[in-house]
Coordinates of C-alpha atoms in Angstrom, one line a residue:
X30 CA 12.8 -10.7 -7.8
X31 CA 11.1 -11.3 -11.4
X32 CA 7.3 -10.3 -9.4
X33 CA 8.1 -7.0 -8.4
X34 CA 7.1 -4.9 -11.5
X35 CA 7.5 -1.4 -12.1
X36 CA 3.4 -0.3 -13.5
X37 CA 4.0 2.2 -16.1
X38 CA 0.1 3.0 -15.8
X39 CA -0.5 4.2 -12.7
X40 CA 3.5 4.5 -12.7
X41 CA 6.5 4.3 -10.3
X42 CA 8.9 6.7 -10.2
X43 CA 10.6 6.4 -13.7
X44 CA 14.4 7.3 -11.9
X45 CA 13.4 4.5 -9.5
X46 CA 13.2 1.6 -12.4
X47 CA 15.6 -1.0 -12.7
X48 CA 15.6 -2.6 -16.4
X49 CA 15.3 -6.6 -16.1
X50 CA 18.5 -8.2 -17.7
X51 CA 16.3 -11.4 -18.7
X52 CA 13.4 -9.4 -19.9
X53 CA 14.1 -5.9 -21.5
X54 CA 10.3 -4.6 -21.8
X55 CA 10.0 -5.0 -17.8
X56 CA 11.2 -2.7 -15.1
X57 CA 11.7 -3.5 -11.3
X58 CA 11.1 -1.3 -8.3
X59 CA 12.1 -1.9 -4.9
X60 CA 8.3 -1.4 -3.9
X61 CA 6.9 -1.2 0.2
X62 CA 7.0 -4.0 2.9
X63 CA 4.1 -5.1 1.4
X64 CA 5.1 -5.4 -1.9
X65 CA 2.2 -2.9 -3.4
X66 CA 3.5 -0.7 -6.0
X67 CA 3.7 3.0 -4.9
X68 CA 2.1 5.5 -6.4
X69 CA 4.1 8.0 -9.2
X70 CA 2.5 10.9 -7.6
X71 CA 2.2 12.4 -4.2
X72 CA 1.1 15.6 -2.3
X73 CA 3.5 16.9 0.8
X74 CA 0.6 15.9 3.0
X75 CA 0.5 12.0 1.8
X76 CA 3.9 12.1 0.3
X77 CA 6.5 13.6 -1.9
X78 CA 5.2 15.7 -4.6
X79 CA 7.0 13.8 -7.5
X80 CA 7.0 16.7 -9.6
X81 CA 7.3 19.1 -7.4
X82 CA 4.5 21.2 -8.6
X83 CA 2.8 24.2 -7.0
X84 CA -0.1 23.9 -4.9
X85 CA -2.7 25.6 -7.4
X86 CA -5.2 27.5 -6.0
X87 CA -8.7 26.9 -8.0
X88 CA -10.8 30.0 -6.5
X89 CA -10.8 31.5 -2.8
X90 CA -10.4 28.7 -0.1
X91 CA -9.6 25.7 -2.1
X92 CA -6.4 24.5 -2.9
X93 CA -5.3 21.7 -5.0
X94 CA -2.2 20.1 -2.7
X95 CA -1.4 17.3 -5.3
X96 CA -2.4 14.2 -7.3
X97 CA -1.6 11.2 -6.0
X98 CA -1.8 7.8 -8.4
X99 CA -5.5 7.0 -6.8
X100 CA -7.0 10.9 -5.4
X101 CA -7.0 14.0 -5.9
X102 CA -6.4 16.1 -2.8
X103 CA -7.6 19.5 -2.0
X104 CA -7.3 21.5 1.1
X105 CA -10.7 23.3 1.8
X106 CA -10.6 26.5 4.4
X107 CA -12.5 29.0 5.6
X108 CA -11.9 31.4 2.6
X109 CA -14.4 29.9 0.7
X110 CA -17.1 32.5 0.0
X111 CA -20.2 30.3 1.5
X112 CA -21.8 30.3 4.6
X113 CA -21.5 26.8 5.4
X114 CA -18.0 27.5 5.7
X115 CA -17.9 30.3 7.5
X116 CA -15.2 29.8 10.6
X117 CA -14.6 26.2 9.7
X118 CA -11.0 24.5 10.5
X119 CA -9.4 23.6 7.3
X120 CA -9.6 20.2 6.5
X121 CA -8.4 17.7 3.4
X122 CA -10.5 16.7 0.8
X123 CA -10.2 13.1 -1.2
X124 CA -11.7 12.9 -4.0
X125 CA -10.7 8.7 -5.8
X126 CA -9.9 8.8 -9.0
X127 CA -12.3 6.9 -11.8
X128 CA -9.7 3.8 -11.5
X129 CA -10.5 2.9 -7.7
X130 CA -12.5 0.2 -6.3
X131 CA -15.6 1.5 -5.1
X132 CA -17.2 1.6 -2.3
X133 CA -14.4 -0.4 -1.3
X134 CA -11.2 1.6 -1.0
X135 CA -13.2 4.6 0.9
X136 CA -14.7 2.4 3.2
X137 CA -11.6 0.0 4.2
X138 CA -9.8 3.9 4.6
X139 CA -12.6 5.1 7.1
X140 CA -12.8 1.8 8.8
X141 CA -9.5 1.0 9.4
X142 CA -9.0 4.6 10.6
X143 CA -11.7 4.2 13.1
X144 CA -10.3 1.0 14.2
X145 CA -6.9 2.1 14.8
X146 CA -8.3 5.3 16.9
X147 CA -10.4 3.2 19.2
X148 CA -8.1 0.0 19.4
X149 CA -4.4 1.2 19.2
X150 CA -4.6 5.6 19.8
X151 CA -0.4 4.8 19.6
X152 CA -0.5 4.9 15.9
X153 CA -1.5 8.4 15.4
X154 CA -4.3 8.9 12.6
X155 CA -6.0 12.2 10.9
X156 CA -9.5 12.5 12.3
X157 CA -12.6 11.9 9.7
X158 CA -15.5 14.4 9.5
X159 CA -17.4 12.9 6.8
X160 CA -17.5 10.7 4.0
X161 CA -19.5 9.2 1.2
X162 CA -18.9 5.4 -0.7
X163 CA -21.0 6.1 -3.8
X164 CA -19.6 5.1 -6.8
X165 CA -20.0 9.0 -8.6
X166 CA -19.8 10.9 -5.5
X167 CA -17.0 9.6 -3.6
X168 CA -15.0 11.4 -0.9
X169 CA -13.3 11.7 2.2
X170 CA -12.9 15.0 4.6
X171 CA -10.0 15.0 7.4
X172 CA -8.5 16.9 9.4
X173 CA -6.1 18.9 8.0
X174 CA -2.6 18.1 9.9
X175 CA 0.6 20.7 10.1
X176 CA 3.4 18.8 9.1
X177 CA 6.0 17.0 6.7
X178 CA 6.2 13.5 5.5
X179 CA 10.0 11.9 6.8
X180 CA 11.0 10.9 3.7
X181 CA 11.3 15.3 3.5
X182 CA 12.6 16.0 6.8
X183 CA 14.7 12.9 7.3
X184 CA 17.9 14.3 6.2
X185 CA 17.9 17.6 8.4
X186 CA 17.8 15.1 11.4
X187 CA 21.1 14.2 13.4
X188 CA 21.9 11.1 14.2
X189 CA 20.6 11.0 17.7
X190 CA 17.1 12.3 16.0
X191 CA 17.2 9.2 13.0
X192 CA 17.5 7.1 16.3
X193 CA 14.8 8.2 18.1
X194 CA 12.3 8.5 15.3
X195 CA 13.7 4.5 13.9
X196 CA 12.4 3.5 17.0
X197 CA 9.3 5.3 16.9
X198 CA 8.4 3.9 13.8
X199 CA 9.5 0.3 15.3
X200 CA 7.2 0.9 18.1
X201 CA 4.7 1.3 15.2
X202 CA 4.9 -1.6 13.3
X203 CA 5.2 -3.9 16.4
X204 CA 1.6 -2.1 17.2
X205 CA 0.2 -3.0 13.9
X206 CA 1.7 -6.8 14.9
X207 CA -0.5 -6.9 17.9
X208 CA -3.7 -6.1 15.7
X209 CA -5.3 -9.9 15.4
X210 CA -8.2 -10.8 13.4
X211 CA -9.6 -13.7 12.3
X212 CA -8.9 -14.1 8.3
X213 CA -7.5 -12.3 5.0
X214 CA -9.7 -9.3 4.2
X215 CA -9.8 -5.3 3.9
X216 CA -11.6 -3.2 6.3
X217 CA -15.1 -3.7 4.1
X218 CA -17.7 -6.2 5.7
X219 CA -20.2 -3.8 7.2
X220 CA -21.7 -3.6 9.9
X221 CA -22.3 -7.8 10.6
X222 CA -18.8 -8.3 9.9
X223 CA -15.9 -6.3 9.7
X224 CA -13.6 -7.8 7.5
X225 CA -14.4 -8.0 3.8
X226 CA -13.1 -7.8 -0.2
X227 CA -9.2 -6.8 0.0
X228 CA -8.5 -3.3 -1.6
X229 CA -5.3 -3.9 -3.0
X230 CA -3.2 -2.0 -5.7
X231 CA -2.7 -5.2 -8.0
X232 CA -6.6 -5.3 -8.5
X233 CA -6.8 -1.5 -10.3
X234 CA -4.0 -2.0 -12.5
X235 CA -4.4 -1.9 -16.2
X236 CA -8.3 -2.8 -16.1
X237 CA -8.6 -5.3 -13.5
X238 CA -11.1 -2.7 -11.3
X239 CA -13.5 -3.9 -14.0
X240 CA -13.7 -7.0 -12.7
X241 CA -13.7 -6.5 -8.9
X242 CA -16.6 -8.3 -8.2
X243 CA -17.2 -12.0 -6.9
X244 CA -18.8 -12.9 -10.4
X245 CA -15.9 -13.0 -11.4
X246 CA -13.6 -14.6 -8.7
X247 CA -13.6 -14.3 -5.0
X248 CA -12.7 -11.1 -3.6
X249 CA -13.2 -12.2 -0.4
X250 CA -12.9 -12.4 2.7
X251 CA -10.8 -15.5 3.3
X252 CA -10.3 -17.6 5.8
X253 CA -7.0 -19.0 4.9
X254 CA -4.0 -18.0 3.5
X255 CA -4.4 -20.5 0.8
X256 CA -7.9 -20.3 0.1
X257 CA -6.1 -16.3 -0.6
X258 CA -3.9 -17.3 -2.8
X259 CA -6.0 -19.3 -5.3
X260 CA -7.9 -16.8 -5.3
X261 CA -5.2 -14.5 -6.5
X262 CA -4.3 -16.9 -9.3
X263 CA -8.3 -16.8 -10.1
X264 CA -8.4 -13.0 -10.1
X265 CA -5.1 -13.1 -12.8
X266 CA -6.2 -15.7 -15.0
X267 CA -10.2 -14.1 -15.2
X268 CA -8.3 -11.2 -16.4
X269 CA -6.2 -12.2 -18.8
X270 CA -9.0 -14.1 -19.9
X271 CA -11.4 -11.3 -20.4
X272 CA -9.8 -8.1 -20.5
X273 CA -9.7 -5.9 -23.6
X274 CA -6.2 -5.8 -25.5
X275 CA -6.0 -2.3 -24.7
X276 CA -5.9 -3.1 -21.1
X277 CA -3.2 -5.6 -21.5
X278 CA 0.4 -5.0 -21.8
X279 CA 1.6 -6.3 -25.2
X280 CA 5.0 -5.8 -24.5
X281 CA 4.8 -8.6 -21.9
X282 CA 3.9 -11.0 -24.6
X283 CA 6.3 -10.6 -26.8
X284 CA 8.1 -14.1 -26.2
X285 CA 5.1 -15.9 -25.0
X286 CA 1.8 -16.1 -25.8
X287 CA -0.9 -14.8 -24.5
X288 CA -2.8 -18.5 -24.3
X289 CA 0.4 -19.8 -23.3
X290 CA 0.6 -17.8 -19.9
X291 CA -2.7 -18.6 -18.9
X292 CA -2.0 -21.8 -18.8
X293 CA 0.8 -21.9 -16.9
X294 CA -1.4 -19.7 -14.0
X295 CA -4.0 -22.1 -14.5
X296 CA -1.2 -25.2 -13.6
X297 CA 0.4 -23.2 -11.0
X298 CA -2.8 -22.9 -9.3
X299 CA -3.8 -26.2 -9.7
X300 CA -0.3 -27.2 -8.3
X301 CA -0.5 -25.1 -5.7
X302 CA -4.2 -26.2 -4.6
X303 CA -3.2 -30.0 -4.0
X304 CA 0.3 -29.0 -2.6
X305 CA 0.8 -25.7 -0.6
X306 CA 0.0 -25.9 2.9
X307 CA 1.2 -22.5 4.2
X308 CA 2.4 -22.1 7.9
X309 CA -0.6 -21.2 10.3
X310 CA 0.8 -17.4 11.2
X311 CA -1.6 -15.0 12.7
X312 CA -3.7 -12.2 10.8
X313 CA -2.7 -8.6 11.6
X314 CA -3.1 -5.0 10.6
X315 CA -0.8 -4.4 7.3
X316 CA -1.1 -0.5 6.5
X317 CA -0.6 -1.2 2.4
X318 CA 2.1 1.4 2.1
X319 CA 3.9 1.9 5.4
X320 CA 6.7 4.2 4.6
X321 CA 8.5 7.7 5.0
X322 CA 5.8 9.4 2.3
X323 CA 3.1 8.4 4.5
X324 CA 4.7 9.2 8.2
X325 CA 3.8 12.9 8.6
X326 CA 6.0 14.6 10.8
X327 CA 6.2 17.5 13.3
X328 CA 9.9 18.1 14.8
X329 CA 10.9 14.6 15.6
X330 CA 7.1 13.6 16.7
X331 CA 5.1 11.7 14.6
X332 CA 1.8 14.0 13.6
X333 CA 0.0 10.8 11.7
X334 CA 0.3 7.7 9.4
X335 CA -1.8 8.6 6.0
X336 CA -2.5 6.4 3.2
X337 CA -4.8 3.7 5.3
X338 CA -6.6 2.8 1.7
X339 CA -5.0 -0.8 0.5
X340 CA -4.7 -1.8 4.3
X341 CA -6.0 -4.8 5.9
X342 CA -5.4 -7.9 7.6
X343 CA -3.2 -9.9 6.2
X344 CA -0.6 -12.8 8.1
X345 CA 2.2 -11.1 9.7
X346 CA 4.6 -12.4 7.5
X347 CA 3.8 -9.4 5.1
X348 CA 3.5 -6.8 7.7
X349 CA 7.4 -6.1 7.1
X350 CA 7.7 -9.2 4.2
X351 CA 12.1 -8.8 5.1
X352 CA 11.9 -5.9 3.1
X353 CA 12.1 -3.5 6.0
X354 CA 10.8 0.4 5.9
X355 CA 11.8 2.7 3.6
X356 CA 12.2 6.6 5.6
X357 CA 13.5 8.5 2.4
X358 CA 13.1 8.4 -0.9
X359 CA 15.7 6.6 -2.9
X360 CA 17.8 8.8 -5.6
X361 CA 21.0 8.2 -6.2
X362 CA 23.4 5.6 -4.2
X363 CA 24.0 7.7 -1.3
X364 CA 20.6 7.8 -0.3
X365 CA 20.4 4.1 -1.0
X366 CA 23.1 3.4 2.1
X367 CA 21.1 5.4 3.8
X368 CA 17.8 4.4 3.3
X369 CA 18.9 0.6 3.8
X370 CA 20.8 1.1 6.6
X371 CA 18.6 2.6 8.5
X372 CA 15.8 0.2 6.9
X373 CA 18.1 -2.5 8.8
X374 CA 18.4 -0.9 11.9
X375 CA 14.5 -0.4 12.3
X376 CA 14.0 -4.0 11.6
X377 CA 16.2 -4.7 14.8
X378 CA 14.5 -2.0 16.5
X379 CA 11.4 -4.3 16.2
X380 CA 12.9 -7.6 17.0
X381 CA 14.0 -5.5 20.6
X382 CA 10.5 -4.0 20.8
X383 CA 8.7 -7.1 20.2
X384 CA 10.9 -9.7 22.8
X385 CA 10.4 -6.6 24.8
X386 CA 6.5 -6.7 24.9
X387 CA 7.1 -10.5 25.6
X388 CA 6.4 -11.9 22.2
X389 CA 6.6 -15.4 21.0
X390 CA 10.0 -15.9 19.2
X391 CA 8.5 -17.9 16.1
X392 CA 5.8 -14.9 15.8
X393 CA 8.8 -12.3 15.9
X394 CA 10.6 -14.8 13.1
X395 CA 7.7 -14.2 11.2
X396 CA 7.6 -10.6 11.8
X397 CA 10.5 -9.8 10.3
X398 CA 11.5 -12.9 8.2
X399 CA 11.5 -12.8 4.7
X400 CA 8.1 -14.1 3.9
X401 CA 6.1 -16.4 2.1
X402 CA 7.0 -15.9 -1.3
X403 CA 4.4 -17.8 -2.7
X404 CA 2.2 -15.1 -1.0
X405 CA 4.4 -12.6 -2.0
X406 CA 3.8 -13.2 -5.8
X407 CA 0.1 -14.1 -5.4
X408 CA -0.2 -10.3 -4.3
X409 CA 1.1 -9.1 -7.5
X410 CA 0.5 -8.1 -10.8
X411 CA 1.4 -11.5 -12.9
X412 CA 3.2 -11.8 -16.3
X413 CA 5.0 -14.2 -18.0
X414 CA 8.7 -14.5 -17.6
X415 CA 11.0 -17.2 -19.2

C-alpha cells in the first residue's frame, strides 16, 4: 500500500525498496507487523549488521558492536584499564543518537522492559543495570547476552527446528496479546501513571523530533483510538506546516503542492473527526519491531527479545496488523517463500495458541486480521500521492 514508505534518512535497506509504479520518487518496503520502518543499520546483537562491518575495537575493553538507525552500541568488559571495572561481567552500552526523542525513547525501553520481567517472565528480556533519560547524557547498560538474532541462524535450522521455534515465537505474541491497559500510549507516564507520549519511528523522521512536544499537538496518552488518530493527522499537518525545507522531502512534491497536501490532511481529519467510529478492541503490548533481527537466539531457545524502544500499547489489531512476522531477512525470491511461508504458518500458530488459552474468537479475529487501516496510515509518515 501507497503508506508504507521506504525513509531514505534514517533508511531501509536500499535492496529491500520496491519503486512505486504511480509515483517514481517513492519507494516501498514491506516494513514490521507494526508497520514502523526498520532501521538500515543493525549490530548482531539487535540485528543484522547491514554492512557487515567489523566490530571495531576503540581502546582495551570497549568494543563498538554496530550502529543501528537510532544507537550506537558498544560492548564494555572487564579489559578496560579502570578500577571501577575491575571483574565486572560485560554488558551492552546504548548510547541514542541526536535524532531520538528524549527522555522518551530511553524511558518507554527501561519501562516496558521492567514490565515485561515482572508481568509476563515468558518473553525473555536482557536485564538493565543502569540508565540515564537526560537529553546530553543518555544511555542504557544491559546485560550482555551470548547469542544470534534468527533472521542469522534461521536457515541452519531443519524443519522440525523452524517448527518449534514458529511456535515459540507464536507463544510470544499471543503473550504480548494478553498485556491489557487502559489507552494508546508508550511506556512514559512516570511514576503516577504509567502510560504516556508514544515513541514511535514516524515522529523522528526527517525533523519531526523537533516538534515532539504537546505545544505542538498531542503526544499523548490517549484514551481512544480516535482521539489517536487525529492526533496523528495533527502531528503531520504541524509539520508540514512548520518544518524547515531542508527537513522536507521535495521530491514528494513534485506533482502537488506543498499547500495543497496540507489541506487535504486538514479535510481528511476533519472527515474522519465527525465520521470514524473505530471498533472498541482492547489495548495490548505491541513491541514496535517484533521480528527475526530482534529475537536473539541460543540453539533453538530463545535468549531475549531486543529492541523494546518504539513499543507500547496500542489496540491489538496492530500487534500482528495481518502482516505476520518476518524470521529472516528478505533477499532475493527464495528467501521471500520462505520468509512468507513461514510468516503464515506462525500466524496459525497463534490462532491455535490463542483458542487454546481460551480466547474470545472476535479478539483472536482481531489479533491476526488485517487491521484498521485508517490506523494503519495514521501511524505513518504522510505524503501526497495522486
Amino acid at each position: 500500500t501507497h503508506h508504507r514508505q521506504g525513509c531514505h534518512h534514517h533508511g531501509f535497506y536500499k535492496k529491500h525498496q520496491l519503486q512505486c509504479s504511480i509515483h517514481p520518487k517513492v519507494f516501498y518496503y514491506k516494513d514490521n507487523i507494526t508497520r514502523v520502518p526498520k532501521k538500515c543499520k543493525e549490530c548482531d546483537r539487535e540485528g543484522d549488521n547491514a554492512q557487515n562491518e567489523e566490530q571495531s575495537v576503540l581502546e582495551p575493553g570497549i568494543v563498538k558492536l554496530g550502529e543501528g538507525g537510532y544507537n550506537d552500541v558498544f560492548l564494555i568488559s572487564s579489559d578496560v584499564n579502570s578500577s571501577p571495572f575491575d571483574d565486572m561481567k560485560p554488558f551492552v552500552l546504548r548510547l541514542p543518537k541526536q535524532e531520538s526523542l528524549p527522555p522518551y525513547q530511553v524511558l518507554n525501553e527501561i519501562t516496558c522492559i521492567s514490565i515485561v520481567s515482572s508481568n509476563c517472565p515468558d518473553i525473555p528480556v536482557p536485564v538493565v543495570h543502569a540508565f540515564a533519560t537526560d537529553t546530553c547524557d543518555a544511555f542504557i547498560a544491559e546485560e550482555y547476552l551470548h547469542g544470534e538474532p534468527l533472521s542469522s541462524c534461521w536457515n541452519r535450522f531443519s524443519e522440525n527446528e523452524k517448527q518449534r521455534v514458529a511456535q515459540r515465537i507464536a507463544e510470544i505474541v499471543v503473550d504480548m496479546g494478553e498485556m491489557r491497559f487502559d489507552g494508546i500510549g508508550s511506556f512514559t507516564g512516570g511514576k503516577d501513571c504509567l502510560l504516556g507520549p508514544t515513541v514511535e519511528g514516524s515522529k523522528l523522521f526527517k525533523g519531526r523530533s523537533k516538534f515532539h512536544s504537546n505545544n505542538c499537538y498531542d503526544i499523548g496518552p490517549y484514551k481512544n483510538t480516535k482521539e489517536y488518530v487525529l492526533a496523528c493527522y495533527d502531528k503531520e499537518i504541524y509539520y508540514y506546516t512548520h518544518a524547515s525545507a531542508s527537513d522536507i522531502d521535495s521530491d514528494l512534491f513534485e506533482d502537488m503542492s506543498l499547500e495543497r497536501f496540507v489541506a487535504q490532511l486538514q479535510d481528511k481529519r476533519s472527515f474522519l473527526e465527525v465520521n470514524y467510529n473505530p471498533v472498541d478492541e482492547p489495548f495490548v503490548l505491541v513491541h514496535g519491531d517484533f521480528n527475526g533481527r530482534n529475537v536473539l537466539m541460543h540453539g533453538t531457545d530463545v535468549v531475549a527479545v531486543l529492541d523494546w524502544e518504539f513499543s507500547g500499547a496500542y489496540p491489538l489489531s496492530e500487534l500482528v496488523g495481518g502482516v505476520g512476522v518476518d524470521v529472516l531477512e528478505v533477499m532475493d525470491d527464495e528467501s521471500e517463500k520462505e520468509n512468507s511461508m513461514w510468516s503464515a504458518r506462525i500466524l496459525r500458530m497463534v490462532v491455535c495458541t490463542a483458542r487454546k488459552r481460551h480466547w474470545p474468537e472476535n479478539e483472536v479475529g482481531m489479533l491476526v486480521g488485517s487491521g484498521d487501516p485508517i490506523v494503519g496510515y495514521a501511524r505513518t509518515e504522510m505524503f501526497p500521492v495522486e
